[in-house]
Short mmCIF file of C-alpha atoms in Angstrom, two decimals:
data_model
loop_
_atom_site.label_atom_id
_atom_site.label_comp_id
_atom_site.label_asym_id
_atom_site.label_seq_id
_atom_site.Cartn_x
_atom_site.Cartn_y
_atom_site.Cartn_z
CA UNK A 1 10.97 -20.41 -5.10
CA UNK A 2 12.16 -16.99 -4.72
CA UNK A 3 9.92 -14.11 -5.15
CA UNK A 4 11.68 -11.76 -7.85
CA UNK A 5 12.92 -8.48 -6.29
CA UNK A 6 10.37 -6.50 -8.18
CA UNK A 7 7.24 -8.54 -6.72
CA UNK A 8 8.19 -8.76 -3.45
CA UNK A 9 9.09 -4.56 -3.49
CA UNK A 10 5.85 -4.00 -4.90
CA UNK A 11 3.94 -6.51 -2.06
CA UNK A 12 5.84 -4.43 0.65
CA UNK A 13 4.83 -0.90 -0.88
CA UNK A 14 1.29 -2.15 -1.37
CA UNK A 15 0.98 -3.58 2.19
CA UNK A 16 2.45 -0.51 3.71
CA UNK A 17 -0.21 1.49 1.55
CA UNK A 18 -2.98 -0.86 3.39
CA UNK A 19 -1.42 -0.34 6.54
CA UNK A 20 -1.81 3.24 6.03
CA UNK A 21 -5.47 3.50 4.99
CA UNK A 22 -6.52 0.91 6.92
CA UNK A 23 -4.76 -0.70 9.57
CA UNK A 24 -7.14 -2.79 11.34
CA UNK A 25 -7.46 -4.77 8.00
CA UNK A 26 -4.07 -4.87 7.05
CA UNK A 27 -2.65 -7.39 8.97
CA UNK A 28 -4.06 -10.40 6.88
CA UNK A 29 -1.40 -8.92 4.08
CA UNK A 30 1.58 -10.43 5.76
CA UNK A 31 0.09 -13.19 7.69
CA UNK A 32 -1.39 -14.88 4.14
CA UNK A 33 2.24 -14.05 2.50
CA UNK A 34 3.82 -15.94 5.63
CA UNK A 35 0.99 -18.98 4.90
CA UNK A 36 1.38 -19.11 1.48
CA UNK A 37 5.09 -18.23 0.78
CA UNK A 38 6.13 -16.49 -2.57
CA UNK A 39 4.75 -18.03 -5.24
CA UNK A 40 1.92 -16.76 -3.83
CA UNK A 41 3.27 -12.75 -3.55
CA UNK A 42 4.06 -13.40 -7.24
CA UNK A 43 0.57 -14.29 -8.19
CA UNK A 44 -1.14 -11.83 -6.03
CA UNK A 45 1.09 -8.46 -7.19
CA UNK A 46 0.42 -9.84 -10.65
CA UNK A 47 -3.02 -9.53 -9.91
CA UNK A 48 -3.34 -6.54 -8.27
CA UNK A 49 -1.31 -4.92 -11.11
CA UNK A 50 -2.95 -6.12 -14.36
CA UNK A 51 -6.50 -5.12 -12.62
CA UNK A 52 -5.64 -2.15 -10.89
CA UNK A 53 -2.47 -0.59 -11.13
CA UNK A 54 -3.26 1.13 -14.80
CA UNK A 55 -5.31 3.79 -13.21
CA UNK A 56 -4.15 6.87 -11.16
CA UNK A 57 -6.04 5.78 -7.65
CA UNK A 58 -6.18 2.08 -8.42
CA UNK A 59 -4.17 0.42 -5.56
CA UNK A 60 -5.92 2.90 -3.18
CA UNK A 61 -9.27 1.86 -4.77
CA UNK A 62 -8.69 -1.70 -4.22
CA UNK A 63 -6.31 -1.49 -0.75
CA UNK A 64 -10.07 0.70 0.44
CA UNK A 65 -12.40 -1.94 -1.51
CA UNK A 66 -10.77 -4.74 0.28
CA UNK A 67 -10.80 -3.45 3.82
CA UNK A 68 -14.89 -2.30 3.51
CA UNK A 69 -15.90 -5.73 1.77
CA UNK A 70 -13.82 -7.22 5.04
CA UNK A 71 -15.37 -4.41 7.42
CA UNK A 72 -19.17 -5.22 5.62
CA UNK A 73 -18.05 -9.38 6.60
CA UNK A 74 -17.10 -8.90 10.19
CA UNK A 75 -20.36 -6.42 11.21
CA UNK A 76 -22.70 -8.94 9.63
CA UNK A 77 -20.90 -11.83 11.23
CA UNK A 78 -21.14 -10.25 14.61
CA UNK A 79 -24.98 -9.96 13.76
CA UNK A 80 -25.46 -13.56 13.17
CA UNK A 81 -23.43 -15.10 15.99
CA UNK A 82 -25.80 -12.94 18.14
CA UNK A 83 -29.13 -14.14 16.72
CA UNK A 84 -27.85 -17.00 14.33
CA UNK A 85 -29.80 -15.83 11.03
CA UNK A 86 -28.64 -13.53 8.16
CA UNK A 87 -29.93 -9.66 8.90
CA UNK A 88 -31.92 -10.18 5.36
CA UNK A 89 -33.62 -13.16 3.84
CA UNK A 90 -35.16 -11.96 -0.04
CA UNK A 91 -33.59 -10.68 -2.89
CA UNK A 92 -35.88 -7.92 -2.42
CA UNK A 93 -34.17 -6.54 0.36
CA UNK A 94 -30.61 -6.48 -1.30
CA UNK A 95 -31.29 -5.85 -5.23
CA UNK A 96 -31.41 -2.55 -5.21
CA UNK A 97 -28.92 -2.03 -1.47
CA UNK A 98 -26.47 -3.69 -3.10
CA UNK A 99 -26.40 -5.11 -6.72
CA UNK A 100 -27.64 -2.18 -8.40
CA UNK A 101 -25.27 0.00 -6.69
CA UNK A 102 -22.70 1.15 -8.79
CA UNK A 103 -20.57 2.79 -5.88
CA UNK A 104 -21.26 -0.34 -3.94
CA UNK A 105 -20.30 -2.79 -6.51
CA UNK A 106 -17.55 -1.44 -8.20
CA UNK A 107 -15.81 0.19 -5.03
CA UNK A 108 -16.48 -2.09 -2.17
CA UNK A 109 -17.74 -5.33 -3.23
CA UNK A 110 -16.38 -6.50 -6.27
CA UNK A 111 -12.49 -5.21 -5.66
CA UNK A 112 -13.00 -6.33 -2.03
CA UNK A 113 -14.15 -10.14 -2.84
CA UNK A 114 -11.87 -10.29 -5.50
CA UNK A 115 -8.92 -9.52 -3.13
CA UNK A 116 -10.38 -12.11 -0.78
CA UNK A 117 -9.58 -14.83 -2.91
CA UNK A 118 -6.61 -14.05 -1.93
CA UNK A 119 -6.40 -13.01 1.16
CA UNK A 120 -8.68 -15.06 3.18
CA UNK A 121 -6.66 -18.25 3.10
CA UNK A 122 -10.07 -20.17 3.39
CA UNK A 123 -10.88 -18.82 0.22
CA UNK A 124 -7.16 -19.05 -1.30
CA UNK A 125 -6.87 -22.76 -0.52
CA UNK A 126 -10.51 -23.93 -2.17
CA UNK A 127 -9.01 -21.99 -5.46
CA UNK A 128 -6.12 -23.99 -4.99
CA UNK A 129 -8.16 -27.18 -4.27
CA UNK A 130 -10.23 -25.90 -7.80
CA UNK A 131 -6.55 -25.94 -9.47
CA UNK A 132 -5.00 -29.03 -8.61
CA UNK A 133 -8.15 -31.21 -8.21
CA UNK A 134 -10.75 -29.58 -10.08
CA UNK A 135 -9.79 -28.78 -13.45
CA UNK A 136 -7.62 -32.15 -13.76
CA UNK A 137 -11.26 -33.61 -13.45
CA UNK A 138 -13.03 -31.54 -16.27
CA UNK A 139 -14.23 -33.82 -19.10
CA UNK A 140 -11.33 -34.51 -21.94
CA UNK A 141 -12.27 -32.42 -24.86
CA UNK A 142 -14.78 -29.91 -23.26
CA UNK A 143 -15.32 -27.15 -25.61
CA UNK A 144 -18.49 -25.54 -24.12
CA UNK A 145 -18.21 -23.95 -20.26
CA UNK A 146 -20.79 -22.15 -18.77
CA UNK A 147 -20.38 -20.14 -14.92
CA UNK A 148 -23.58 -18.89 -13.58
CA UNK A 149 -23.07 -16.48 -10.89
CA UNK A 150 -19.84 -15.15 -12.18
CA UNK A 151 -19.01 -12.38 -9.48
CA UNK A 152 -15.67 -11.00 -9.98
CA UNK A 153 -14.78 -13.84 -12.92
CA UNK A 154 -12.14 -15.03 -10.41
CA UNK A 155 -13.07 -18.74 -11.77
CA UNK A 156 -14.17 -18.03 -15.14
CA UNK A 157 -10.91 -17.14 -15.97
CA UNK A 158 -8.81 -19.99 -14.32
CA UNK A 159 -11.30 -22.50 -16.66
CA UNK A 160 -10.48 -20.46 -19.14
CA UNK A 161 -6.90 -20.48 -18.46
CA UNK A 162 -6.86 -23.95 -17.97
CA UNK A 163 -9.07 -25.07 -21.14
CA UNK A 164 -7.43 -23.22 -24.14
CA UNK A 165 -10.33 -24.56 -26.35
CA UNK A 166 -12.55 -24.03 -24.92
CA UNK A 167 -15.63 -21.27 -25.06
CA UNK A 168 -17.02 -19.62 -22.03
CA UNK A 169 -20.32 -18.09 -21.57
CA UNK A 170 -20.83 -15.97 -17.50
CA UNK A 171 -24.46 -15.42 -16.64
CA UNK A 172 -25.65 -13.01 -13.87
CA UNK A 173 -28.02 -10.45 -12.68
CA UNK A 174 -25.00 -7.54 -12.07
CA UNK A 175 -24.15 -5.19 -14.52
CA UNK A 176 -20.99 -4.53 -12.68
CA UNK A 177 -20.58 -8.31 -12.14
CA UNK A 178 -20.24 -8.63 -15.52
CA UNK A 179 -18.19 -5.62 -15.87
CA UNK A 180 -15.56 -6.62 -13.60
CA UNK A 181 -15.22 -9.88 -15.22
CA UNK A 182 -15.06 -8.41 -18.52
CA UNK A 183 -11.89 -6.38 -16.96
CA UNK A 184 -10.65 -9.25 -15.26
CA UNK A 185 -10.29 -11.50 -18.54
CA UNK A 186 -9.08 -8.99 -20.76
CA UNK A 187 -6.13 -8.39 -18.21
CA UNK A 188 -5.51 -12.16 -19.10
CA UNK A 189 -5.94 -12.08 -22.67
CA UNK A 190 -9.09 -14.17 -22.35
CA UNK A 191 -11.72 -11.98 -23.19
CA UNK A 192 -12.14 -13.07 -26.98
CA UNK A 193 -13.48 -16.55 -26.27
CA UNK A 194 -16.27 -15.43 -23.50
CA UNK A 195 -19.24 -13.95 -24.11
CA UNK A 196 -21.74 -12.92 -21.17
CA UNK A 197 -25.71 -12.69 -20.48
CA UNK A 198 -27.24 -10.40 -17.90
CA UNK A 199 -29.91 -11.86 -16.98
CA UNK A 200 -32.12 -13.38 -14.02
CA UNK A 201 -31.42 -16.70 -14.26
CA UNK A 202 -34.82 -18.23 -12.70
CA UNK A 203 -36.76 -16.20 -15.40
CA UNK A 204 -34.55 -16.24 -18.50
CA UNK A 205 -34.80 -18.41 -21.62
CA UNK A 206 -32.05 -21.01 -21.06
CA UNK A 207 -29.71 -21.45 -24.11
CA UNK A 208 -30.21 -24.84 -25.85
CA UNK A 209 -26.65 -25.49 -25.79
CA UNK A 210 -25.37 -27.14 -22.98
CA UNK A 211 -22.32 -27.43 -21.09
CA UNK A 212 -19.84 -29.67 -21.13
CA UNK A 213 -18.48 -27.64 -17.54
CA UNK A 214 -20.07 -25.25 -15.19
CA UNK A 215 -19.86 -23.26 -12.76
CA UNK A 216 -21.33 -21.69 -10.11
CA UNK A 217 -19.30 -20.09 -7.38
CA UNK A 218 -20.50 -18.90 -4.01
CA UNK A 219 -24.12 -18.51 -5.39
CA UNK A 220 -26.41 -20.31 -3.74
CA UNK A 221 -26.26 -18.22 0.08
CA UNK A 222 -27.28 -14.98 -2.27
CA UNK A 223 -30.63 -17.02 -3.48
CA UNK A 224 -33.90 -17.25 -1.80
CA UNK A 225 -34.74 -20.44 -4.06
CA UNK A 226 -30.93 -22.37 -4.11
CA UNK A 227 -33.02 -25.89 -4.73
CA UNK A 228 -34.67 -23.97 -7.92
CA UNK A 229 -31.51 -22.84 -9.11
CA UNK A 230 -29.37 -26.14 -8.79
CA UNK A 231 -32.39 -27.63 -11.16
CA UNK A 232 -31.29 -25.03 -13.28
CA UNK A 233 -27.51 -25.55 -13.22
CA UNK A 234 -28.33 -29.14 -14.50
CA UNK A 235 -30.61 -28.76 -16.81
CA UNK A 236 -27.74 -26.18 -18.40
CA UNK A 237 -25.14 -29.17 -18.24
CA UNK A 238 -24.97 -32.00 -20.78
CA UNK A 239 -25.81 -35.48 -19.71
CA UNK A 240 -22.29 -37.00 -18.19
CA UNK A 241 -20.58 -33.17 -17.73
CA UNK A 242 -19.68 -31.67 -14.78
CA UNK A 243 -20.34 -28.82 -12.54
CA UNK A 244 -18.23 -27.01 -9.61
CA UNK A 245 -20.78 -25.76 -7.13
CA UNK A 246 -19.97 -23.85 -3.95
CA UNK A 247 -21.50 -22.27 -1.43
CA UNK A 248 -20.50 -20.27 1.85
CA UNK A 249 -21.38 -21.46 4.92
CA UNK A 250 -22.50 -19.57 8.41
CA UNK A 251 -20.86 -17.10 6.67
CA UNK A 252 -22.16 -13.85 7.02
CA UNK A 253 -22.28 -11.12 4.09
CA UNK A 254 -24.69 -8.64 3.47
CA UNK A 255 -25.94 -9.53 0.66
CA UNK A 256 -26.00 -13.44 1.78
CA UNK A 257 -29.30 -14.44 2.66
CA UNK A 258 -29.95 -18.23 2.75
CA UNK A 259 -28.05 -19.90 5.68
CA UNK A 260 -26.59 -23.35 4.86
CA UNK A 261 -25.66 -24.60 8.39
CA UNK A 262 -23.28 -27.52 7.36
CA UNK A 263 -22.05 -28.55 3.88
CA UNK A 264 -23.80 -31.66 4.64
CA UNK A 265 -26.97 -29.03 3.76
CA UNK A 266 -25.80 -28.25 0.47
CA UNK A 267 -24.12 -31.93 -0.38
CA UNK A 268 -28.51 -32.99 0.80
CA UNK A 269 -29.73 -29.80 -2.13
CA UNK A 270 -27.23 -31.14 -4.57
CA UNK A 271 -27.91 -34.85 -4.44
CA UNK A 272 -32.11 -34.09 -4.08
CA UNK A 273 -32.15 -32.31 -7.52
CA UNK A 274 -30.49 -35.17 -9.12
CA UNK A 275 -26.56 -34.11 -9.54
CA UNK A 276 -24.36 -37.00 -8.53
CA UNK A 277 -21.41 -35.70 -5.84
CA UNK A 278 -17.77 -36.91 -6.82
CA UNK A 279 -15.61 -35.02 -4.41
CA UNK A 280 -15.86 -32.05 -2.46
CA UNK A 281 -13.97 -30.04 0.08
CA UNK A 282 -14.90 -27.57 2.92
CA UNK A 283 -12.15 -24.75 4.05
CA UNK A 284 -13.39 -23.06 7.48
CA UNK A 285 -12.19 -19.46 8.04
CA UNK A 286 -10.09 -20.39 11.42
CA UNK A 287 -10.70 -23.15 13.72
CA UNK A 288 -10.83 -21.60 17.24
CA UNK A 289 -14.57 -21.21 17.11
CA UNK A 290 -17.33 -23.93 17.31
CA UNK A 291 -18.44 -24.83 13.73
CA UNK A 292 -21.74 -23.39 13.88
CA UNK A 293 -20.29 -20.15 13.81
CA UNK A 294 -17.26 -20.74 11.77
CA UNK A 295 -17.43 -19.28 8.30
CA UNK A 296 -17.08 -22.33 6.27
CA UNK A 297 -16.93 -22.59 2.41
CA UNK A 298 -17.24 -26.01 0.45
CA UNK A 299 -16.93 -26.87 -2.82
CA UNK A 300 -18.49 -29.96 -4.84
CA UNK A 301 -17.46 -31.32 -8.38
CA UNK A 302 -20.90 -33.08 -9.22
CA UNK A 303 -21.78 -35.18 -12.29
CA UNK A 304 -25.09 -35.18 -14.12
CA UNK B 1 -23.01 3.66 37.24
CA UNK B 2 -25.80 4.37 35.48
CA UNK B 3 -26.45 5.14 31.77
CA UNK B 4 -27.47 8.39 32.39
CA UNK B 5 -24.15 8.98 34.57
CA UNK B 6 -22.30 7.40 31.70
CA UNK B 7 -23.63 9.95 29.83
CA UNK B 8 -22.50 12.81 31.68
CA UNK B 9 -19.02 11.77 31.48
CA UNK B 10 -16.73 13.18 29.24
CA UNK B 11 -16.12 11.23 25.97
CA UNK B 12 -12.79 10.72 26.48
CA UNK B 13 -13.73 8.92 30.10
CA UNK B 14 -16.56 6.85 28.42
CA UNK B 15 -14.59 6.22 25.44
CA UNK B 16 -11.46 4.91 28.11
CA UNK B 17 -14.20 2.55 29.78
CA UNK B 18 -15.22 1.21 26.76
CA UNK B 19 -11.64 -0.17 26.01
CA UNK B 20 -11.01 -1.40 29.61
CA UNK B 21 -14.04 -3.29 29.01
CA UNK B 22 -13.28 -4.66 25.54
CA UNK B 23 -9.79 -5.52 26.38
CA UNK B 24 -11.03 -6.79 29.97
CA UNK B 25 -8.50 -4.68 31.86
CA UNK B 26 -9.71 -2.34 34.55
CA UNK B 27 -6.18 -0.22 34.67
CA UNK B 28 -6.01 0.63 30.74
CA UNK B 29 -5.30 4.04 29.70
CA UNK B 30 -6.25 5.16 26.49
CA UNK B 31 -5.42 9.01 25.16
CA UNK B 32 -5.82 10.15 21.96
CA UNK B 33 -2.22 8.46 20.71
CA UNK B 34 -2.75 4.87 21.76
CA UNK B 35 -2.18 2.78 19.31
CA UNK B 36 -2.68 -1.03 18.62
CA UNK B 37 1.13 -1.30 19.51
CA UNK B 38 -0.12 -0.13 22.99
CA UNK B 39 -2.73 -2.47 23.56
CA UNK B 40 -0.90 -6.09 21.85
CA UNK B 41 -4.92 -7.71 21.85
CA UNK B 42 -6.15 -4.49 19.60
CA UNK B 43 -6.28 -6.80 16.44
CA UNK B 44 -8.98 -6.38 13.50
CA UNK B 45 -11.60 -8.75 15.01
CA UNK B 46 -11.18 -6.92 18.41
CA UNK B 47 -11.52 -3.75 16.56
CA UNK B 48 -15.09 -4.72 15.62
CA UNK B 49 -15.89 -5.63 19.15
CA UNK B 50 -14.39 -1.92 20.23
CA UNK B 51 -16.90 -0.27 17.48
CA UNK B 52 -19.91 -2.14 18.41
CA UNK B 53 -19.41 -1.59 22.23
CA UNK B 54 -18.87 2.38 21.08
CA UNK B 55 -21.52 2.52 18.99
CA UNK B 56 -23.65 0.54 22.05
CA UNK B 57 -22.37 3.45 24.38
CA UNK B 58 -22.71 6.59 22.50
CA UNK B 59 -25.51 5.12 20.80
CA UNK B 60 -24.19 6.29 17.09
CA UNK B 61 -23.56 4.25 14.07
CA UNK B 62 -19.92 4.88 12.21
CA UNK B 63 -19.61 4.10 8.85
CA UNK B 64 -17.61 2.11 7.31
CA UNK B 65 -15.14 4.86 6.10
CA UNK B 66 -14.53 5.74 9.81
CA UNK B 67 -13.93 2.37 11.19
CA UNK B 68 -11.43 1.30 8.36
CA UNK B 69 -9.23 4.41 8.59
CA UNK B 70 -9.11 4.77 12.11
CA UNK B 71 -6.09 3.92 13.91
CA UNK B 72 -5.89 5.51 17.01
CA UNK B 73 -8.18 6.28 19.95
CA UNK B 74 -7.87 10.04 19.05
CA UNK B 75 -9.39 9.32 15.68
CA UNK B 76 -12.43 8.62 17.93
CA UNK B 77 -13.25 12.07 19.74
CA UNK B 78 -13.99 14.62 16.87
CA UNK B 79 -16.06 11.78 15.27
CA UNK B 80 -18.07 10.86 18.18
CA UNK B 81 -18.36 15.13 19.19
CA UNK B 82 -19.43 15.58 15.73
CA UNK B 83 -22.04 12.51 16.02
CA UNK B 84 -23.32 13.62 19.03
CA UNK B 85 -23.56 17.36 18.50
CA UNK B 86 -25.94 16.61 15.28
CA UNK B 87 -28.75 15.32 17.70
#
């Protein structure tokens, strides 16, 4: 496929732009277009442009967002290859350092893990795993879809892309969370069938709906109770639906604070709380570096 | 050579050290225009080795705002003088 003109001039300027502001963090720009060829500089200008290229600012907002979120990843990996633990441990600790920060949130994190999606490929080939293997496998017919730990709505809105009638309800703790998705959908034209709860999952009044699919993507390394909350995922998921749970891996962030070592861990937390594993797949961040200090993130499609 | 004679150096002679020790090559030399196309290893997970091992010598902390837009070593000196001249 050949990237149209326009795309691929609008890739260039916006690489050169990251090259500018931040050069240590721009190479990954080219090096993911030369991995993932054109369709994927299609996508990802489409992207950038629908969610930030209507504001004055908006490609330098999200060229900086990216290359702090990467910057925040890199320190706090550096901090747990030397003592092999997370630098904090309780929601406590990051609540109000990170999620109720609206500069943090809405500057750095949430335009910066969006991006990554993109531009990590380990991140960019479990979407494309969720694509062509995932959504294939939700159950014929499912009308109700519920993603708990919606973060920038990155998955909400392929579900939704992919399940036209569908409804979708995103649950999560973040104000901004929830703001960015609401962005992030309407840019698609899927905001009318999605509603969203802010709310503390572990405390909250569960709806008495269920769903027929959920989600719940890279959740379960920000909990101090991920056992807790996978009871929770099921008992929001109908008998004989389905759920896509990940979870990230010696991966440092700092906001992550419960270290899977393995995704045999989470496949063991998954299968103890009752869901029933039907595929997964794991995506390391490179593969030059002993797996114990790889960044790793794994996916599971799991039946109740 | 000590710390304290570390210390006593000027920044631009502990800040050259630091690189020949990050990039593992005693004969580097860094002035305030080299560039990543000057030292071919000077990548972005080498550039987070070269803070820490900064921040380790000088004994500062740069934000994040300083380590993404920095892009040459003479980006370094007014923010290290202006780090240590606030103690």
């Amino acid at each position: 496929m050949t990237v149209s003109v326009e795309a691929g001039a609008t890739f260039d300027r916006l690489a050169a732009l990251a090259r500018k502001r931040s050069y240590f963090f721009s190479d990954i720009w080219q090096r993911s277009r030369a991995l993932f060829g054109e369709p994927w500089v299609e996508e990802f200008v489409d992207n950038i442009d629908r969610l930030f290229g209507r504001e004055a600012g908006g490609w330098e907002a999200a060229v900086d967002g990216y290359a702090e979120f990467a910057l925040d990843a890199m320190r706090n990996q550096k901090y747990f290859e030397a003592n092999r633990t997370y630098r904090y441990h309780s929601l406590a600790e990051i609540e109000g350092r990170f999620y109720r920060s609206e500069a943090h949130m809405m500057r750095n994190y949430l335009p910066g893990m969006f991006l990554s999606h993109y531009l990590w490929p380990h991140h960019f080939r479990l979407l494309t795993f969720f694509r062509e293997q995932i959504l294939p496998a939700v159950p014929a017919g499912a009308r109700r879809f519920y993603d708990v730990g919606i973060g920038t709505g990155v998955y909400s809105r392929e579900v939704m892309r992919a399940l036209p009638q569908a409804s979708g309800t995103g649950f999560d703790i973040s104000e901004y969370s929830i703001a960015f998705t609401r962005n992030l959908l309407t840019a698609f034209g899927l905001s009318d069938r999605y509603s969203f709860v802010l709310s503390n999952i572990y405390t909250a009044s569960l709806p008495e709906a269920k769903a027929d699919f959920l989600v719940s993507q890279e959740c379960l390394e920000h909990l101090e109770d991920p056992t807790r909350f996978c009871e929770i995922l099921l008992a929001l998921t109908r008998p004989g639906g389905r759920a896509y749970i990940t979870a990230a891996i010696n991966a440092a962030h700092s906001d992550h604070i419960y270290l899977f070592r393995s995704p045999d861990e989470v496949r063991a937390l998954l299968e103890g709380v009752g869901w029933r594993i039907m595929t997964f797949r794991a995506e390391y961040a490179y593969t030059d570096r002993p797996a114990e200090l790889t960044p790793c993130v794994a996916g599971f499609l799991c039946e109740r | 050579m000590s710390a304290t004679e570390r210390a006593g150096d000027p920044i631009e002679a502990r800040v050259e050290r630091v690189f020949r020790e990050v990039f593992e090559d005693p004969a580097l030399v860094v002035g305030p225009s080299t560039t990543a196309a000057d030292i071919p290893r000077w990548d972005s997970l080498e550039h987070i080795n070269l803070i820490m091992a900064l921040e380790a010598e000088f004994a500062v902390e740069f934000t994040s705002v300083e380590v993404t837009t920095m892009s040459r070593v003479g980006d370094l000196y007014p923010i290290l003088r202006g780090k240590l001249s606030q103690r």
